[in-house]
């Protein structure tokens, strides 16, 4: 988001590489992003592609 651009440019990354906690069960990346939400989003994308392929390949 644009409001955080200055902090990133200055090297201020709060919450970078945080270990697992109650709010972030798999921790955070070096940019402060939640790992669990990224895993869920990736799984959702993969399942969507797989199910679409499966449904279109049926006779």
PDB file of C-alpha atoms in Angstrom:
ATOM      1  CA  UNK A   1       0.000   0.000   0.000  1.00  0.00           C
ATOM      2  CA  UNK A   2       1.256   3.492  -0.763  1.00  0.00           C
ATOM      3  CA  UNK A   3       1.162   4.693   2.844  1.00  0.00           C
ATOM      4  CA  UNK A   4       3.853   2.138   3.752  1.00  0.00           C
ATOM      5  CA  UNK A   5       6.138   2.945   0.817  1.00  0.00           C
ATOM      6  CA  UNK A   6       8.185   5.467   2.799  1.00  0.00           C
ATOM      7  CA  UNK A   7       8.730   3.014   5.667  1.00  0.00           C
ATOM      8  CA  UNK A   8       9.924   0.323   3.254  1.00  0.00           C
ATOM      9  CA  UNK A   9      12.223   2.799   1.500  1.00  0.00           C
ATOM     10  CA  UNK A  10      13.747   3.753   4.856  1.00  0.00           C
ATOM     11  CA  UNK A  11      14.206   0.108   5.836  1.00  0.00           C
ATOM     12  CA  UNK A  12      11.646   0.169   8.645  1.00  0.00           C
ATOM     13  CA  UNK A  13       9.903  -3.188   8.491  1.00  0.00           C
ATOM     14  CA  UNK A  14       8.006  -3.819  11.697  1.00  0.00           C
ATOM     15  CA  UNK A  15       7.135  -7.435  12.242  1.00  0.00           C
ATOM     16  CA  UNK A  16       9.644  -8.793   9.758  1.00  0.00           C
ATOM     17  CA  UNK A  17      10.510 -12.467  10.210  1.00  0.00           C
ATOM     18  CA  UNK A  18       8.369 -12.705  13.328  1.00  0.00           C
ATOM     19  CA  UNK A  19       8.093 -16.209  14.784  1.00  0.00           C
ATOM     20  CA  UNK A  20       4.699 -17.926  15.049  1.00  0.00           C
ATOM     21  CA  UNK A  21       2.213 -16.280  17.391  1.00  0.00           C
ATOM     22  CA  UNK A  22      -1.506 -16.407  18.164  1.00  0.00           C
ATOM     23  CA  UNK A  23      -2.290 -13.852  15.434  1.00  0.00           C
ATOM     24  CA  UNK A  24       0.133 -15.364  12.898  1.00  0.00           C
ATOM     25  CA  UNK A  25       0.290 -19.169  13.422  1.00  0.00           C
ATOM     26  CA  UNK A  26       2.973 -19.695  10.742  1.00  0.00           C
ATOM     27  CA  UNK A  27       4.813 -16.427  11.379  1.00  0.00           C
ATOM     28  CA  UNK A  28       5.512 -13.567   8.989  1.00  0.00           C
ATOM     29  CA  UNK A  29       7.810 -13.017   6.015  1.00  0.00           C
ATOM     30  CA  UNK A  30      10.614 -10.476   5.933  1.00  0.00           C
ATOM     31  CA  UNK A  31       8.081  -7.960   4.571  1.00  0.00           C
ATOM     32  CA  UNK A  32       5.657  -8.548   7.456  1.00  0.00           C
ATOM     33  CA  UNK A  33       3.171 -10.604   5.436  1.00  0.00           C
ATOM     34  CA  UNK A  34       1.237 -13.399   7.128  1.00  0.00           C
ATOM     35  CA  UNK A  35       2.508 -16.790   5.902  1.00  0.00           C
ATOM     36  CA  UNK A  36      -0.705 -18.721   6.667  1.00  0.00           C
ATOM     37  CA  UNK A  37      -2.870 -16.411   4.550  1.00  0.00           C
ATOM     38  CA  UNK A  38      -0.435 -16.756   1.644  1.00  0.00           C
ATOM     39  CA  UNK A  39      -0.488 -20.574   1.938  1.00  0.00           C
ATOM     40  CA  UNK A  40      -4.301 -20.583   1.981  1.00  0.00           C
ATOM     41  CA  UNK A  41      -4.459 -18.286  -1.048  1.00  0.00           C
ATOM     42  CA  UNK A  42      -1.997 -20.496  -2.938  1.00  0.00           C
ATOM     43  CA  UNK A  43      -3.987 -23.630  -2.099  1.00  0.00           C
ATOM     44  CA  UNK A  44      -7.202 -21.923  -3.216  1.00  0.00           C
ATOM     45  CA  UNK A  45      -5.637 -20.987  -6.551  1.00  0.00           C
ATOM     46  CA  UNK A  46      -4.285 -24.501  -7.098  1.00  0.00           C
ATOM     47  CA  UNK A  47      -7.592 -26.152  -6.231  1.00  0.00           C
ATOM     48  CA  UNK A  48      -9.510 -23.779  -8.505  1.00  0.00           C
ATOM     49  CA  UNK A  49      -7.272 -24.634 -11.447  1.00  0.00           C
ATOM     50  CA  UNK A  50      -7.390 -28.375 -10.714  1.00  0.00           C
ATOM     51  CA  UNK A  51     -11.179 -28.489 -10.346  1.00  0.00           C
ATOM     52  CA  UNK A  52     -11.703 -26.396 -13.473  1.00  0.00           C
ATOM     53  CA  UNK A  53      -9.476 -28.745 -15.458  1.00  0.00           C
ATOM     54  CA  UNK A  54     -11.227 -31.794 -14.017  1.00  0.00           C
ATOM     55  CA  UNK A  55     -14.725 -30.469 -14.760  1.00  0.00           C
ATOM     56  CA  UNK A  56     -13.882 -29.489 -18.331  1.00  0.00           C
ATOM     57  CA  UNK A  57     -12.208 -32.822 -19.124  1.00  0.00           C
ATOM     58  CA  UNK A  58     -15.224 -34.970 -18.246  1.00  0.00           C
ATOM     59  CA  UNK A  59     -17.120 -36.465 -21.238  1.00  0.00           C
TER      60      UNK A  59
END
